[in-house]
Amino acid sequence: METVVSNTTAQNIVQDFLPLQGTDYVEFYVGNAKQAAHFYKTAFGFQSLAYAGPETGMKDRASYAVRQNKLTFVFTTPLRSGNTMADHVYQHGDGVKMLALKVDNATDAWQQTTGRGAKSYSEPVSMKDDFGELIMSGIHTYGETIHLFIERKNYNGVFMPGYRKWESHYNPSETGLLYVDHCVGNVGWNQMNPWVKFYEEVMGFRNILTFDDNDISTEYSALMSKVMSNGNGFVKFPINEPAEGKKKSQVEEYLDYYDGEGCQHVALATNNIVQTVTDLQNRGIEFLKVPTSYYDELIDRVGQIEEDINPLKELGILVDRDEEGYLLQIFTKPVEDRPTLFFEIIQRKGAKSFGKGNFKALFEAIEREQELRGNL
Ligand code: FE2
């Protein structure tokens, strides 16, 4: 039988109607932006970049932008109650609000996506200051999460209009984090495929990998996942939904505590995972641990790797291999009190996949944590 390629898929292959240059920044809505920024500087090695608040004309909020290599995080907090930003923090706790994508033309990005059915968050807006013009637009995605399109080719200020340079006498060293590798969304029961369709049809992404509940199921809990990638592969959004298991899925626990769909983890790339994770651990970041027996069969499973096994074992770094190479990865525990957002640290050595061979060991580690919280 012939393979049938749908019109939409064929069209996406020939022309990328939404060319993305990568992740521009990730903005978190938090209860206390000053302290959050301090934590990300201290624990993750981000550097002070820019500040916006009442002193810069932003009356309703305070925002702190921090940077490390190509990674830019923004922490924003409302200054008063009774507005959508304050309600967001009340409902969801600290979490990812904006996944901002860098584009050459934010007006075209908005027209292309809203023309294909995206719900507009913001029409293209021109923002100007002494350093030029930045154009921003935005659309809604899962939950209350937003994709902003950022066009900064005519802007050379430190971050964006409305912000001033943030200079601090406290500048902890970097930890070797380089860029966003991927951002994972957790969506509700039976919502994975509708969101896959959204990324295909509205944003021109392709489904590059699929994991069903046979791939991702432990004795108790399960999830399903599809990895969506844009045309040039710079932006990858895996989408998870819970699956039925003997006990509560980790995705369900997230949905309960985030009180809705949202970003589950952001994967941060490094070129030296042993050094980065050693550094992060010394600064107080807590990682999920797999049993040391994981390392007994490691070489049989993944073959020879360049790294020594002992430091990997000590730190709890996981390894997986695909047809193109291997990858090393590790996951933090949630970085706030709600069991919601966490980070992945990843080093790719050729592999373009997501560590399927680690799912079982990893999810058993997550379940042990869920059990401690009484949520399994
Ligand atoms: Fe991941």
Short mmCIF file of N, CA and C in Angstrom, two decimals, residues 217-328:
data_model
loop_
_atom_site.label_atom_id
_atom_site.label_comp_id
_atom_site.label_asym_id
_atom_site.label_seq_id
_atom_site.Cartn_x
_atom_site.Cartn_y
_atom_site.Cartn_z
N SER A 217 5.72 3.23 30.35
CA SER A 217 4.87 2.84 31.46
C SER A 217 5.68 2.02 32.42
N THR A 218 5.49 2.30 33.67
CA THR A 218 6.15 1.53 34.71
C THR A 218 5.06 0.63 35.26
N GLU A 219 5.34 0.00 36.38
CA GLU A 219 4.33 -0.88 36.94
C GLU A 219 3.05 -0.09 37.24
N TYR A 220 3.20 1.16 37.59
CA TYR A 220 2.05 1.90 38.09
C TYR A 220 1.49 2.96 37.17
N SER A 221 2.36 3.87 36.73
CA SER A 221 1.81 5.04 36.06
C SER A 221 2.34 5.16 34.65
N ALA A 222 1.69 5.93 33.83
CA ALA A 222 2.02 5.95 32.41
C ALA A 222 1.76 7.32 31.81
N LEU A 223 2.37 7.55 30.65
CA LEU A 223 2.07 8.75 29.90
C LEU A 223 2.32 8.48 28.43
N MET A 224 1.82 9.34 27.59
CA MET A 224 2.08 9.25 26.15
C MET A 224 2.71 10.57 25.72
N SER A 225 3.53 10.52 24.69
CA SER A 225 4.24 11.73 24.30
C SER A 225 4.49 11.77 22.80
N LYS A 226 4.35 12.94 22.20
CA LYS A 226 4.74 13.14 20.80
C LYS A 226 5.65 14.35 20.73
N VAL A 227 6.76 14.21 20.01
CA VAL A 227 7.72 15.30 19.92
C VAL A 227 7.45 16.08 18.63
N MET A 228 7.20 17.38 18.78
CA MET A 228 6.96 18.25 17.64
C MET A 228 8.20 19.11 17.40
N SER A 229 8.58 19.23 16.12
CA SER A 229 9.77 20.02 15.79
C SER A 229 9.42 20.98 14.67
N ASN A 230 10.00 22.18 14.73
CA ASN A 230 9.80 23.11 13.62
C ASN A 230 10.70 22.68 12.45
N GLY A 231 10.57 23.38 11.32
CA GLY A 231 11.24 22.97 10.09
C GLY A 231 12.74 22.78 10.21
N ASN A 232 13.44 23.75 10.83
CA ASN A 232 14.90 23.64 10.89
C ASN A 232 15.37 22.89 12.14
N GLY A 233 14.44 22.42 12.98
CA GLY A 233 14.81 21.63 14.15
C GLY A 233 15.32 22.45 15.33
N PHE A 234 15.31 23.79 15.22
CA PHE A 234 15.81 24.62 16.31
C PHE A 234 14.85 24.63 17.51
N VAL A 235 13.56 24.41 17.22
CA VAL A 235 12.56 24.48 18.29
C VAL A 235 11.83 23.15 18.38
N LYS A 236 11.91 22.51 19.54
CA LYS A 236 11.26 21.21 19.72
C LYS A 236 10.37 21.24 20.96
N PHE A 237 9.12 20.85 20.76
CA PHE A 237 8.13 20.83 21.84
C PHE A 237 7.51 19.44 21.98
N PRO A 238 8.05 18.59 22.84
CA PRO A 238 7.32 17.35 23.13
C PRO A 238 6.02 17.67 23.90
N ILE A 239 4.97 16.92 23.58
CA ILE A 239 3.67 17.11 24.24
C ILE A 239 3.31 15.80 24.95
N ASN A 240 3.09 15.87 26.26
CA ASN A 240 2.73 14.69 27.05
C ASN A 240 1.27 14.72 27.43
N GLU A 241 0.64 13.56 27.46
CA GLU A 241 -0.66 13.45 28.13
C GLU A 241 -0.63 12.25 29.06
N PRO A 242 -1.45 12.27 30.10
CA PRO A 242 -1.44 11.13 31.02
C PRO A 242 -2.02 9.89 30.34
N ALA A 243 -1.63 8.71 30.81
CA ALA A 243 -2.24 7.47 30.34
C ALA A 243 -2.69 6.69 31.58
N GLU A 244 -3.64 5.80 31.37
CA GLU A 244 -4.15 4.99 32.49
C GLU A 244 -3.08 4.03 32.98
N GLY A 245 -2.89 3.98 34.28
CA GLY A 245 -1.99 3.01 34.87
C GLY A 245 -2.63 2.53 36.15
N LYS A 246 -1.89 1.70 36.89
CA LYS A 246 -2.45 1.23 38.16
C LYS A 246 -2.63 2.38 39.12
N LYS A 247 -1.74 3.37 39.01
CA LYS A 247 -1.81 4.52 39.91
C LYS A 247 -1.72 5.80 39.11
N LYS A 248 -1.61 6.92 39.82
CA LYS A 248 -1.70 8.22 39.16
C LYS A 248 -0.49 8.55 38.29
N SER A 249 -0.73 8.96 37.06
CA SER A 249 0.34 9.35 36.15
C SER A 249 1.03 10.61 36.67
N GLN A 250 2.34 10.69 36.41
CA GLN A 250 3.08 11.91 36.79
C GLN A 250 2.50 13.14 36.09
N VAL A 251 1.95 12.95 34.90
CA VAL A 251 1.36 14.09 34.17
C VAL A 251 0.10 14.56 34.89
N GLU A 252 -0.65 13.60 35.41
CA GLU A 252 -1.86 13.95 36.15
C GLU A 252 -1.52 14.73 37.43
N GLU A 253 -0.44 14.30 38.10
CA GLU A 253 -0.02 15.02 39.31
C GLU A 253 0.31 16.47 38.94
N TYR A 254 1.02 16.64 37.82
CA TYR A 254 1.35 17.99 37.36
C TYR A 254 0.07 18.79 37.11
N LEU A 255 -0.87 18.19 36.37
CA LEU A 255 -2.11 18.91 36.00
C LEU A 255 -2.89 19.32 37.26
N ASP A 256 -2.87 18.45 38.27
CA ASP A 256 -3.56 18.76 39.52
C ASP A 256 -2.93 19.96 40.22
N TYR A 257 -1.61 19.96 40.29
CA TYR A 257 -0.93 20.98 41.09
C TYR A 257 -0.72 22.28 40.31
N TYR A 258 -0.55 22.18 38.99
CA TYR A 258 -0.44 23.41 38.20
C TYR A 258 -1.85 23.97 37.97
N ASP A 259 -2.84 23.13 38.25
CA ASP A 259 -4.25 23.46 38.02
C ASP A 259 -4.46 23.82 36.54
N GLY A 260 -4.01 22.89 35.70
CA GLY A 260 -4.21 23.09 34.26
C GLY A 260 -3.00 22.64 33.48
N GLU A 261 -3.10 22.79 32.17
CA GLU A 261 -2.01 22.40 31.29
C GLU A 261 -0.88 23.44 31.38
N GLY A 262 0.34 22.99 31.13
CA GLY A 262 1.45 23.94 31.19
C GLY A 262 2.77 23.28 30.87
N CYS A 263 3.81 24.06 31.00
CA CYS A 263 5.15 23.58 30.67
C CYS A 263 5.69 22.72 31.82
N GLN A 264 6.05 21.48 31.49
CA GLN A 264 6.53 20.54 32.50
C GLN A 264 8.02 20.67 32.75
N HIS A 265 8.81 20.69 31.67
CA HIS A 265 10.24 20.92 31.87
C HIS A 265 10.87 21.60 30.68
N VAL A 266 11.94 22.31 30.99
CA VAL A 266 12.75 22.96 29.96
C VAL A 266 14.09 22.25 29.99
N ALA A 267 14.54 21.78 28.83
CA ALA A 267 15.82 21.07 28.75
C ALA A 267 16.91 22.05 28.34
N LEU A 268 17.97 22.11 29.15
CA LEU A 268 19.05 23.06 28.94
C LEU A 268 20.29 22.30 28.49
N ALA A 269 20.88 22.74 27.40
CA ALA A 269 22.03 22.03 26.83
C ALA A 269 23.33 22.47 27.47
N THR A 270 24.26 21.53 27.57
CA THR A 270 25.62 21.82 28.01
C THR A 270 26.59 21.03 27.14
N ASN A 271 27.85 21.47 27.08
CA ASN A 271 28.89 20.72 26.36
C ASN A 271 29.70 19.85 27.29
N ASN A 272 29.46 19.98 28.60
CA ASN A 272 30.21 19.17 29.57
C ASN A 272 29.30 18.88 30.75
N ILE A 273 28.51 17.82 30.61
CA ILE A 273 27.46 17.58 31.60
C ILE A 273 28.04 17.23 32.97
N VAL A 274 29.18 16.54 33.00
CA VAL A 274 29.75 16.17 34.30
C VAL A 274 30.13 17.43 35.09
N GLN A 275 30.78 18.35 34.39
CA GLN A 275 31.17 19.60 35.05
C GLN A 275 29.96 20.44 35.43
N THR A 276 28.99 20.57 34.51
CA THR A 276 27.80 21.38 34.78
C THR A 276 27.01 20.82 35.97
N VAL A 277 26.79 19.51 35.97
CA VAL A 277 25.97 18.91 37.03
C VAL A 277 26.71 18.93 38.37
N THR A 278 28.02 18.74 38.35
CA THR A 278 28.80 18.86 39.59
C THR A 278 28.62 20.25 40.17
N ASP A 279 28.73 21.24 39.30
CA ASP A 279 28.60 22.63 39.71
C ASP A 279 27.19 22.91 40.25
N LEU A 280 26.16 22.49 39.51
CA LEU A 280 24.78 22.73 39.94
C LEU A 280 24.49 22.07 41.28
N GLN A 281 24.99 20.83 41.43
CA GLN A 281 24.76 20.11 42.68
C GLN A 281 25.44 20.83 43.84
N ASN A 282 26.66 21.32 43.61
CA ASN A 282 27.36 22.07 44.66
C ASN A 282 26.63 23.35 45.04
N ARG A 283 25.84 23.88 44.11
CA ARG A 283 25.09 25.11 44.38
C ARG A 283 23.69 24.82 44.94
N GLY A 284 23.40 23.55 45.19
CA GLY A 284 22.15 23.22 45.87
C GLY A 284 21.03 22.67 45.01
N ILE A 285 21.27 22.52 43.70
CA ILE A 285 20.22 21.94 42.85
C ILE A 285 20.10 20.45 43.17
N GLU A 286 18.85 19.99 43.32
CA GLU A 286 18.60 18.59 43.65
C GLU A 286 18.17 17.84 42.38
N PHE A 287 18.77 16.69 42.18
CA PHE A 287 18.47 15.89 40.99
C PHE A 287 17.79 14.58 41.36
N LEU A 288 17.02 14.05 40.43
CA LEU A 288 16.42 12.73 40.60
C LEU A 288 17.54 11.69 40.53
N LYS A 289 17.44 10.68 41.37
CA LYS A 289 18.46 9.64 41.38
C LYS A 289 17.88 8.30 40.96
N VAL A 290 18.63 7.61 40.10
CA VAL A 290 18.23 6.25 39.73
C VAL A 290 19.08 5.29 40.57
N PRO A 291 18.62 4.04 40.76
CA PRO A 291 19.42 3.09 41.55
C PRO A 291 20.77 2.85 40.88
N THR A 292 21.82 2.60 41.67
CA THR A 292 23.16 2.44 41.08
C THR A 292 23.21 1.21 40.17
N SER A 293 22.26 0.29 40.31
CA SER A 293 22.21 -0.88 39.42
C SER A 293 22.02 -0.46 37.96
N TYR A 294 21.48 0.74 37.74
CA TYR A 294 21.32 1.28 36.38
C TYR A 294 22.66 1.24 35.65
N TYR A 295 23.76 1.48 36.39
CA TYR A 295 25.07 1.59 35.75
C TYR A 295 25.71 0.24 35.48
N ASP A 296 25.17 -0.82 36.13
CA ASP A 296 25.75 -2.15 35.93
C ASP A 296 25.57 -2.61 34.48
N GLU A 297 24.42 -2.30 33.90
CA GLU A 297 24.15 -2.77 32.53
C GLU A 297 24.35 -1.67 31.50
N LEU A 298 24.84 -0.51 31.94
CA LEU A 298 24.87 0.65 31.04
C LEU A 298 25.65 0.40 29.75
N ILE A 299 26.87 -0.10 29.88
CA ILE A 299 27.71 -0.28 28.68
C ILE A 299 27.15 -1.36 27.77
N ASP A 300 26.54 -2.38 28.36
CA ASP A 300 25.88 -3.41 27.54
C ASP A 300 24.76 -2.79 26.72
N ARG A 301 24.08 -1.82 27.31
CA ARG A 301 22.92 -1.23 26.64
C ARG A 301 23.32 -0.17 25.61
N VAL A 302 24.26 0.72 25.97
CA VAL A 302 24.56 1.84 25.07
C VAL A 302 25.89 1.72 24.33
N GLY A 303 26.70 0.71 24.67
CA GLY A 303 28.00 0.56 24.02
C GLY A 303 29.02 1.51 24.64
N GLN A 304 30.18 1.61 23.99
CA GLN A 304 31.25 2.44 24.55
C GLN A 304 30.90 3.93 24.47
N ILE A 305 31.24 4.65 25.52
CA ILE A 305 31.07 6.10 25.52
C ILE A 305 32.38 6.75 25.96
N GLU A 306 32.54 8.02 25.65
CA GLU A 306 33.81 8.70 25.96
C GLU A 306 33.98 8.96 27.45
N GLU A 307 32.88 9.09 28.17
CA GLU A 307 32.94 9.48 29.58
C GLU A 307 33.27 8.29 30.48
N ASP A 308 33.91 8.56 31.61
CA ASP A 308 34.09 7.54 32.64
C ASP A 308 32.75 7.29 33.30
N ILE A 309 32.51 6.03 33.62
CA ILE A 309 31.22 5.68 34.24
C ILE A 309 31.11 6.22 35.67
N ASN A 310 32.22 6.22 36.40
CA ASN A 310 32.13 6.58 37.82
C ASN A 310 31.53 7.94 38.12
N PRO A 311 32.03 9.01 37.46
CA PRO A 311 31.38 10.31 37.72
C PRO A 311 29.91 10.33 37.31
N LEU A 312 29.57 9.62 36.25
CA LEU A 312 28.16 9.57 35.83
C LEU A 312 27.33 8.93 36.92
N LYS A 313 27.88 7.84 37.46
CA LYS A 313 27.19 7.08 38.52
C LYS A 313 27.05 7.93 39.79
N GLU A 314 28.13 8.62 40.14
CA GLU A 314 28.09 9.46 41.34
C GLU A 314 27.06 10.56 41.23
N LEU A 315 26.98 11.15 40.04
CA LEU A 315 26.07 12.29 39.84
C LEU A 315 24.66 11.84 39.48
N GLY A 316 24.53 10.61 38.97
CA GLY A 316 23.21 10.13 38.55
C GLY A 316 22.86 10.50 37.12
N ILE A 317 23.88 10.74 36.29
CA ILE A 317 23.64 11.12 34.89
C ILE A 317 23.25 9.87 34.08
N LEU A 318 22.22 10.01 33.26
CA LEU A 318 21.70 8.89 32.46
C LEU A 318 22.25 8.97 31.03
N VAL A 319 22.33 7.82 30.37
CA VAL A 319 22.87 7.77 29.01
C VAL A 319 21.91 6.99 28.12
N ASP A 320 21.75 7.43 26.89
CA ASP A 320 20.96 6.66 25.94
C ASP A 320 21.57 6.81 24.55
N ARG A 321 21.31 5.84 23.69
CA ARG A 321 21.88 5.87 22.35
C ARG A 321 20.79 5.70 21.31
N ASP A 322 20.93 6.40 20.18
CA ASP A 322 20.05 6.12 19.04
C ASP A 322 20.93 5.87 17.82
N GLU A 323 20.35 5.87 16.62
CA GLU A 323 21.10 5.52 15.41
C GLU A 323 22.21 6.54 15.13
N GLU A 324 22.03 7.77 15.64
CA GLU A 324 22.98 8.83 15.26
C GLU A 324 24.07 9.13 16.28
N GLY A 325 23.93 8.57 17.45
CA GLY A 325 24.93 8.84 18.49
C GLY A 325 24.35 8.57 19.85
N TYR A 326 24.89 9.26 20.88
CA TYR A 326 24.32 9.07 22.21
C TYR A 326 24.08 10.41 22.88
N LEU A 327 23.38 10.37 24.00
CA LEU A 327 23.12 11.58 24.77
C LEU A 327 23.26 11.28 26.24
N LEU A 328 23.58 12.31 27.00
CA LEU A 328 23.66 12.20 28.46
C LEU A 328 22.63 13.18 29.01
#
